[in-house]
Amino acid sequence: IIILFSFALFSEPIKEGDNLESLNLIEYEDQFGEIQKIKTEDRILIFASDMDGTKIAHEVFKQKGEGYLKEKKSIFIGDIHKMPWLISKFIALPKMRKYPYKIFLIKDDKKGDNFNKGKGKLTGYKIENFVIKEFQIISNTDELILFMEEKSSKK
């Protein structure tokens, strides 16, 4: 029992070959409180675990225009589980509702622990039928644009 419990405490972040569906990482609540799901046709996930990473994403999405995420078959996931409830409810979520794109939100640490993180960075995932084909830690707007514009290098 102790061995099984220790594995649950230290789950590894998702990696190439992992299936999001089998890991129960398909369904999220968006900034409007509506349930959203990653779809089989989605090809890119952009994950932000902190405010600095989020700023990189918002800058690119604003620059590229309203339909950019949809055009690239991309989903933006924001991990807000560490944010204090009052800040989330009265400041962050109202601000997020002004964005012209959906943000899939992570509100509990167990789901957030599944994603690779870099302080002040984003993580980009190329996916196909819910399977991770590749991932990359993204440090700036140029890297994010390049990641989203490139075709997956792995089949």
mmCIF file of C-alpha atoms in Angstrom:
data_model
loop_
_atom_site.group_PDB
_atom_site.id
_atom_site.type_symbol
_atom_site.label_atom_id
_atom_site.label_comp_id
_atom_site.label_asym_id
_atom_site.label_seq_id
_atom_site.Cartn_x
_atom_site.Cartn_y
_atom_site.Cartn_z
ATOM 1 C CA ILE A 1 0.000 0.000 0.000
ATOM 2 C CA ILE A 2 2.811 2.410 0.834
ATOM 3 C CA ILE A 3 4.481 1.837 -2.533
ATOM 4 C CA LEU A 4 1.237 2.469 -4.433
ATOM 5 C CA PHE A 5 0.574 5.605 -2.400
ATOM 6 C CA SER A 6 4.022 7.017 -3.134
ATOM 7 C CA PHE A 7 3.450 6.654 -6.888
ATOM 8 C CA ALA A 8 0.233 8.637 -6.586
ATOM 9 C CA LEU A 9 2.052 11.440 -4.778
ATOM 10 C CA PHE A 10 4.780 11.776 -7.379
ATOM 11 C CA SER A 11 3.050 11.431 -10.729
ATOM 12 C CA GLU A 12 5.225 12.174 -13.733
ATOM 13 C CA PRO A 13 4.319 14.956 -16.150
ATOM 14 C CA ILE A 14 2.873 13.836 -19.471
ATOM 15 C CA LYS A 15 5.369 12.868 -22.147
ATOM 16 C CA GLU A 16 5.482 11.869 -25.796
ATOM 17 C CA GLY A 17 3.211 8.897 -26.434
ATOM 18 C CA ASP A 18 0.868 9.587 -23.513
ATOM 19 C CA ASN A 19 -2.855 9.641 -24.255
ATOM 20 C CA LEU A 20 -4.730 12.620 -22.781
ATOM 21 C CA GLU A 21 -8.020 10.739 -22.869
ATOM 22 C CA SER A 22 -6.738 7.793 -20.832
ATOM 23 C CA LEU A 23 -5.175 10.246 -18.332
ATOM 24 C CA ASN A 24 -8.534 12.037 -17.950
ATOM 25 C CA LEU A 25 -7.097 15.315 -19.287
ATOM 26 C CA ILE A 26 -9.768 16.074 -21.909
ATOM 27 C CA GLU A 27 -12.390 18.076 -20.005
ATOM 28 C CA TYR A 28 -11.972 21.568 -18.494
ATOM 29 C CA GLU A 29 -14.074 24.477 -17.330
ATOM 30 C CA ASP A 30 -13.493 27.715 -19.251
ATOM 31 C CA GLN A 31 -13.448 31.295 -17.933
ATOM 32 C CA PHE A 32 -17.236 31.489 -18.366
ATOM 33 C CA GLY A 33 -17.867 28.400 -16.226
ATOM 34 C CA GLU A 34 -18.778 26.263 -19.243
ATOM 35 C CA ILE A 35 -17.418 22.745 -19.727
ATOM 36 C CA GLN A 36 -15.065 22.471 -22.710
ATOM 37 C CA LYS A 37 -13.378 19.394 -24.139
ATOM 38 C CA ILE A 38 -10.270 18.863 -26.191
ATOM 39 C CA LYS A 39 -11.434 17.396 -29.506
ATOM 40 C CA THR A 40 -9.823 14.804 -31.764
ATOM 41 C CA GLU A 41 -9.153 17.493 -34.396
ATOM 42 C CA ASP A 42 -7.210 19.706 -31.963
ATOM 43 C CA ARG A 43 -3.480 19.692 -32.743
ATOM 44 C CA ILE A 44 -1.773 22.040 -30.277
ATOM 45 C CA LEU A 45 -2.060 22.625 -26.532
ATOM 46 C CA ILE A 46 -0.420 25.652 -24.965
ATOM 47 C CA PHE A 47 -0.114 25.321 -21.187
ATOM 48 C CA ALA A 48 0.638 28.160 -18.750
ATOM 49 C CA SER A 49 1.351 27.456 -15.100
ATOM 50 C CA ASP A 50 2.008 31.035 -13.989
ATOM 51 C CA MET A 51 1.295 34.671 -14.835
ATOM 52 C CA ASP A 52 4.582 35.302 -16.672
ATOM 53 C CA GLY A 53 3.938 32.405 -19.037
ATOM 54 C CA THR A 54 0.371 33.574 -19.531
ATOM 55 C CA LYS A 55 1.600 37.024 -20.590
ATOM 56 C CA ILE A 56 3.648 35.455 -23.399
ATOM 57 C CA ALA A 57 0.570 33.644 -24.700
ATOM 58 C CA HIS A 58 -1.766 36.636 -24.458
ATOM 59 C CA GLU A 59 0.715 38.844 -26.312
ATOM 60 C CA VAL A 60 0.904 36.411 -29.237
ATOM 61 C CA PHE A 61 -2.841 35.716 -29.320
ATOM 62 C CA LYS A 62 -3.596 39.449 -29.314
ATOM 63 C CA GLN A 63 -1.028 40.128 -32.053
ATOM 64 C CA LYS A 64 -2.270 37.258 -34.262
ATOM 65 C CA GLY A 65 -5.953 38.119 -33.937
ATOM 66 C CA GLU A 66 -9.207 36.673 -32.721
ATOM 67 C CA GLY A 67 -9.352 33.466 -34.775
ATOM 68 C CA TYR A 68 -5.711 32.424 -34.383
ATOM 69 C CA LEU A 69 -6.202 29.618 -31.852
ATOM 70 C CA LYS A 70 -9.105 28.166 -33.810
ATOM 71 C CA GLU A 71 -7.196 28.437 -37.105
ATOM 72 C CA LYS A 72 -4.270 26.539 -35.587
ATOM 73 C CA LYS A 73 -6.590 23.948 -33.956
ATOM 74 C CA SER A 74 -5.117 25.022 -30.642
ATOM 75 C CA ILE A 75 -6.250 25.076 -27.031
ATOM 76 C CA PHE A 76 -4.898 27.409 -24.351
ATOM 77 C CA ILE A 77 -4.837 25.868 -20.865
ATOM 78 C CA GLY A 78 -4.219 28.003 -17.779
ATOM 79 C CA ASP A 79 -3.431 26.529 -14.375
ATOM 80 C CA ILE A 80 -5.050 28.772 -11.752
ATOM 81 C CA HIS A 81 -5.265 26.299 -8.865
ATOM 82 C CA LYS A 82 -2.679 28.202 -6.775
ATOM 83 C CA MET A 83 -4.470 31.520 -7.202
ATOM 84 C CA PRO A 84 -6.328 32.679 -4.069
ATOM 85 C CA TRP A 85 -10.083 32.188 -4.498
ATOM 86 C CA LEU A 86 -11.012 35.858 -4.005
ATOM 87 C CA ILE A 87 -8.446 37.036 -6.572
ATOM 88 C CA SER A 88 -9.611 34.388 -9.009
ATOM 89 C CA LYS A 89 -13.310 35.166 -8.612
ATOM 90 C CA PHE A 90 -13.230 38.961 -8.499
ATOM 91 C CA ILE A 91 -10.149 39.935 -10.522
ATOM 92 C CA ALA A 92 -8.693 37.184 -12.731
ATOM 93 C CA LEU A 93 -11.850 35.556 -14.103
ATOM 94 C CA PRO A 94 -13.579 38.856 -14.998
ATOM 95 C CA LYS A 95 -10.398 39.887 -16.850
ATOM 96 C CA MET A 96 -10.212 36.501 -18.618
ATOM 97 C CA ARG A 97 -13.807 36.879 -19.802
ATOM 98 C CA LYS A 98 -12.724 39.871 -21.897
ATOM 99 C CA TYR A 99 -10.396 37.751 -24.047
ATOM 100 C CA PRO A 100 -11.854 36.751 -27.431
ATOM 101 C CA TYR A 101 -10.750 33.125 -26.976
ATOM 102 C CA LYS A 102 -11.523 30.373 -24.515
ATOM 103 C CA ILE A 103 -9.118 29.513 -21.741
ATOM 104 C CA PHE A 104 -9.407 25.962 -20.449
ATOM 105 C CA LEU A 105 -8.802 26.293 -16.702
ATOM 106 C CA ILE A 106 -7.153 23.944 -14.250
ATOM 107 C CA LYS A 107 -8.534 24.528 -10.787
ATOM 108 C CA ASP A 108 -7.026 21.594 -8.885
ATOM 109 C CA ASP A 109 -3.415 20.596 -8.322
ATOM 110 C CA LYS A 110 -3.857 16.966 -9.345
ATOM 111 C CA LYS A 111 -4.740 17.884 -12.925
ATOM 112 C CA GLY A 112 -2.090 20.621 -13.071
ATOM 113 C CA ASP A 113 0.643 18.264 -11.899
ATOM 114 C CA ASN A 114 0.262 16.292 -15.134
ATOM 115 C CA PHE A 115 1.751 19.093 -17.236
ATOM 116 C CA ASN A 116 5.406 19.987 -17.740
ATOM 117 C CA LYS A 117 6.206 23.396 -16.279
ATOM 118 C CA GLY A 118 8.884 26.030 -16.499
ATOM 119 C CA LYS A 119 8.802 29.120 -14.280
ATOM 120 C CA GLY A 120 7.793 32.085 -16.425
ATOM 121 C CA LYS A 121 7.442 29.841 -19.469
ATOM 122 C CA LEU A 122 4.794 28.009 -21.463
ATOM 123 C CA THR A 123 4.692 24.380 -22.486
ATOM 124 C CA GLY A 124 3.574 23.577 -26.006
ATOM 125 C CA TYR A 125 2.237 20.145 -26.904
ATOM 126 C CA LYS A 126 1.646 18.810 -30.418
ATOM 127 C CA ILE A 127 -1.141 16.234 -30.275
ATOM 128 C CA GLU A 128 -2.876 13.846 -32.633
ATOM 129 C CA ASN A 129 -6.058 12.013 -31.589
ATOM 130 C CA PHE A 130 -5.329 12.917 -27.944
ATOM 131 C CA VAL A 131 -1.792 11.443 -28.086
ATOM 132 C CA ILE A 132 1.202 13.651 -27.240
ATOM 133 C CA LYS A 133 3.508 13.663 -30.268
ATOM 134 C CA GLU A 134 6.019 16.170 -28.915
ATOM 135 C CA PHE A 135 6.358 18.944 -26.380
ATOM 136 C CA GLN A 136 8.560 21.968 -25.898
ATOM 137 C CA ILE A 137 9.198 24.495 -23.146
ATOM 138 C CA ILE A 138 8.575 27.953 -24.635
ATOM 139 C CA SER A 139 10.385 31.021 -23.267
ATOM 140 C CA ASN A 140 9.176 33.934 -25.399
ATOM 141 C CA THR A 141 6.745 35.134 -28.060
ATOM 142 C CA ASP A 142 9.022 34.208 -30.978
ATOM 143 C CA GLU A 143 9.326 30.625 -29.740
ATOM 144 C CA LEU A 144 5.550 30.387 -29.277
ATOM 145 C CA ILE A 145 4.849 31.645 -32.802
ATOM 146 C CA LEU A 146 7.427 29.252 -34.256
ATOM 147 C CA PHE A 147 5.973 26.327 -32.292
ATOM 148 C CA MET A 148 2.437 27.075 -33.451
ATOM 149 C CA GLU A 149 3.425 27.637 -37.085
ATOM 150 C CA GLU A 150 5.622 24.535 -37.498
ATOM 151 C CA LYS A 151 4.154 21.210 -38.497
ATOM 152 C CA SER A 152 4.778 18.402 -36.054
ATOM 153 C CA SER A 153 8.206 16.906 -36.673
ATOM 154 C CA LYS A 154 7.126 13.470 -35.437
ATOM 155 C CA LYS A 155 4.517 11.197 -37.004
#
